[in-house]
Amino acid sequence: MNNLLLQLNEQQLAAVTITDKPLRIVAGAGSGKTKVITTKIAYLIGELKMAPYKILAVTFTNKAAREMRDRVNKIIPDLTSNPHISTFHAWCSRVLREDFELIGLNKNFLIIDQGDQVAIIRNLINEHFSHLTELKKYTEKKIIYRIGNWKNDLISPLEAMEDCYSGIERAIATLYQKYEDYLKTINSIDFNDLQVLVFKLFNEHSDALEKWRNRYDYVMVDEFQDTNDLQFDLIKFLTRDKNNLTVVGDPDQTIYSWRGAKVDIILNFTKAFLNGVSITLNQNYRSTQKILDLANDFINNNKNREAKDIFTNNVSGDLPIVKECESRNDEARYVTLKIKELIQNGYEYKDIFILYRLNAWSQEFEKEFQNNKIPFQLIGGIRFKDRKVIKEANAFLRTLAAKDEQAVERVLKSIPKVGDVTIKKLKEKAQDMKVSLYDLIVNEDELHINQISKHLTTIRNVLAKSVDVYNENKNIRVTLQYMLVESGYMQKLKDTEKKEDISYIESLYDQLENFDKSYQVENSEEEATEKIVSYLQEEALLNSDADDIEAQKVTLLTVHAAKGLENKIVFVVGLNQDVFPGRLSANSAKEIEEERRALYVAITRAEEKVFITYIKGEFSFISQSELAPSKFIKEFDQDLYHFEGKYQKSSNPFANISHLGSPNLNTQNKVSVGYEKNDIIEHMIFGDGVVIEINGQTMKVAFSSSYGIMPISVSDATISKKN
């Protein structure tokens, strides 16, 4: 044991050996918190002679729990019993399996997952609420989220119904009651129930509470910054007035508020435990000092935090690099070239992380890496082109270009009010008439499809008209946007609040726009849709190459998925306004602080080098405007990073800006010959629109609500000025 303690620094040693009062450990990024937790467990067993089974340690992921168990077994092998190390939910399950009768459960109850929940909610809606068309606009996951919030706030179905302010809310509350009733009939509970029922058990059965309080001589909580109110209540039930609690976390890494985590819980720990003490672990064993200097200075912009400066003895290394790029493709090419340089300098592919705020941002990197034979893996998501929403969008283009039955069927499945029964009847009808599915819908007498369903006229007209739309402009993006809007596909995504899917479509628009610009006609007599076929072939080739290498890969993942991880090289990409931070956080100081914490997490994943990239000037459907540098870049101290512009001798545009300010760098609305802001224009396909912004030869035009804001060239032959 003495050898273990000698390996600790002064703050770590105090964190391990303080056991007589509630302790909060504020563990800065890379400060060895897992080492402290596992060493403390060993100390409790080896020095204080505590029985291992009397120690409880809870965390938030199975991976973290497994790592803790492995480290404890390595430090103190051959234990006669084991400490209980698990996730919060797993520990709650253990409690309920022992005291199920007290809380009204049957023995051998089951725990359902979200997939089961979705199926149950869908069936209940069809059975009891089929007449409520408004309810059908809500996704099952949104309803599950609403029910989960009620549960976590300890609101019963009856109380939910009494508090409802609208008919649709009352319907969801009624559905909540029927959902609870159904779970009882199948002897099941959901993940929210695990914690809620343990709270009710402890709150209503003092004997059971006392039993579980006596079960553990010591309680430890990892990732304490991620706790919500209900979890904190469970911790207080177990440890109140016992001085047997250690919590470990970092307020600057609270990035899961959308799951209920509250940064104020860790910040106000000593208000709940009046005799509690705090220790800060501020020596970093992961990153270079230059990386920490940038991270420390940046996070100081947050107001709701405890000040701490993380330091390291590793004073070597380079300044972080901030790179300005012209486009998303330019950004991906830059990162690709840097990776090749790093590999030549002795690094391995597995040493590299690519971090982004939105999953949709991975698309250009996937494409560029495949073209350059850079092995990569996606964490926390499937490849861009394999995502359902992208496959559906591309099916519209396949239908236009190839008219193949598989694509037509996928299009039919993706649009509103067309189901499997209708599709089956259409296929049977086409077979009887000896025509293709496409021809039946588009080219045969409309009477045939009207006999099957009255909801096919729209898609018939869209597919027929899309040929003309493409022939008029030869622009794939414009054509696809027309098809998705007019078919009702985009409205379906909006109605079901699939915001991430919408961002994927916007990212696809960006990709198609770039393809349209770069496409070169090989001969003047090529067929009308040959460009679309070329695009689809290119995408198919990108997805067809399997990668056999598992360990040696560049890893692409979101900032949230990277929490708790580290690597030698980190690229933080897409640091653009309305992307990181996102549009929805712009008007909330609280949400901006969380976004700032997310960027802090991203930077502090790096051990040796950090590259931060942003795009300036290119229009993006994700941001609905020309991409501009994130406000966070303006908060960086210019002396703490090296700037790389578009050109070799580019000067840093933020060099004369106070890094704590928010300067207005807006250079928009430059007048272009022929058009001015607020002009009303007419587009041959999209109808009337208002010019809201002009940048050189490109203007942003606000069309109808269906099409929204779109970039239009001032030389586009399909537009004319109306006023």
Steps between C-alpha positions, in 0.01 A plus 500: 500500500785740581635456148159600361484812715852603404387518137251777581556876501406705806141573393438142387635365831264724698208393280576134573560527875217736606225260610341661806287768332310548171758572231463667165791448259507753217704303248633707212538343158774237492571526873483127575155476656452130422836429664383691809167316518652153463787579737246626756307174476827312559579733794160438660556124474873480572552774760159547662420127482160566347322197357505530118128419466422795730632748240273644230639687198262624231565664166307571179625261234566128490842573349602718796370241750686222323825702497468567873439134580799393289732750668388400851553130421848583370593703810360254755455155343361194681233685699260275690216734394472787256395863541176580320609706197225568247292758320221683683238301310664164570518577872132604503411173330680311777302687766168431330574130449546471873206716613260465207199411715516820704462710187225293337707307247476132425800273526706466182379830357650597166673822395403623155727704275414794277423278203236321707365834618459626145308188397272520807423870450431447129257215572322697773452797267358278226272326748369793703585826321470429127239777473746763628690601189684770694649240735638307205722799418698423815773241469492209742840611632369848575208352692738267687720800586193687632391204711857461627508861615172452688643192668827663598304791646295242696177606327240222473276461193205646696705803608623542142141506373402761759790726402444482124427823316388363163308213347811344350679515837204326665511234230869437570429489874221248437742302286742513795237331718428231240875446456540445875202264507643301210842467666329345803324243284834384355686524834744759369655836585704745293835665571343806661307274738822353636599823675147626566394179676813489716428860603143403593629193686740707710252783550206282605665204676734610777596142589615432145691829492677418826593156366666649193669777701654229718590293196784738408777639718618726219347648184683649201352677197695546178417766236300684765453799270262284294254430784141620494279590796354152539841331504629754752198424723593130494858586599373713790266222616796263531758734655325777694668553843741211442811683368566207264478666160748600231381655174730565204433725203583816309245784468680613183405168337125515562371455145192280548236743624259364236508175701414684820855558631532822698832673548368666818488164679878463503556874548273509807611173659584656836150646527361147509785370720582783738812334641622401157848584372641544151828412335600608151714276284664752271812320380443364153676184384361501147561820306784741433500835680434687175177305449397562861579873474250538216236285675539674838482849353200411285286341772553810717239665279237297689353677801323210675809301598769459762830646393783251465813498289611162373877464464746235389871435526502428127616837364594363156280502193365742242240770522151389395425590139189687386442456127264702277357301206307607192245219501406177671683310230805722547484426874493124435793528255702701755442239772587222254831666408583556867430136577735392222771728644445361848526141374826587323629645829445177687143521630248222435142529373370382837664807663253739334153622597273714280245670725190690387188642662252347253502147359410652161844664488676166443386464138781691321764326711361155423512579129850654506647224717364229272634675191843524666492148646518625858342232723237639736221397730188681613413488868145557614350497156491330164659634185335801344384322187369203698264712707135434428415861418783525244405167340144629466611831348730324254213266409319803354800562273523131410132504409555799274813363336449121497131447582591171672234331710705490820546877492135566414390275788731681744360836384144377554585376849657835591211732411191573710183288483644216291546171683600140438148392397483770231848412372408130483187579295701726266757228435227244431325743263824574313563128466150439362539785249856390412640847562764629739401643836628840384295493179187396687529799731622762251411402143188281507144631536462660844180301552703186572680643803194691622321167532770392744546821702396863480836605644717427195416803285761723664792261450385430142510872420833554678675215317365620165585866561848425640619399152411847374653667806831324439499568126442870565798551731719183494556557873472183712460684829217720369325197353527292817385790713196540277417127530543483878294813564217442255460130590439591863819324613656808664171590666485149642845547657391835644169364633676213673772739629787300354741791530812288457359345181427850368863596568612192303287611203647850524847347501407293194391821324845643571664191352281505189570868447873426503450206262303720260778759501780250444326275245653510154301393194699238310307546175230736385266216404476333836152393616296743705541318832859381455628746759262355760616149408863611541423633846322179605786285367754707689305457821464125443876461452570694818284261698604174337858473628515303822775583747662197660730698731338545841761646735687723257231754420434870532198540727215739415258580780295775658636707787243340732607149398864594568442587864721283718731415208843632404740479208830641381356711216161674503339689213199710610322574173201714400555770763250726327226728625158326506683168492716513813330662689178398329224733389262395778744598777565852370245678722572316825801586715456169683510300176793700365694411816423132442618528138816668628553211742458259208781673309714492816441124517600467133828691541598314816470158330837574333829377637748655253343703219174688438373626164186715493335575165220725383353605166450853378285601204335182373122487522367212709144375541596389851551859615257646242764759413858542394722322749679735737752442780350391831479766769719262703798561271474869579527405868834324450803696616692566177831441676403144591456357151654518153271623221506353149300687236396407152832624366854457625538858623144554622478713811289400798162678462455485877842647580370844601191374679472460875446128543231570759299715261245418234585724206271540207682354202199519274605589150175397339254690284757624251309632204513294182407650165131456419369391840462663840390387841116476530453455123214263413606243242323220316660158458374263229487208744476645851267793431523843664767586751660794679871581480621512861876510448753553219862387495673574172348270237286303744186612680284340766132491406213419738240299310179348634510320834536168320824594325638744756819696443711398201820623331442628148757624250430854374562367149249213534290495182196364685444819705366842421437814704134588563526850655 
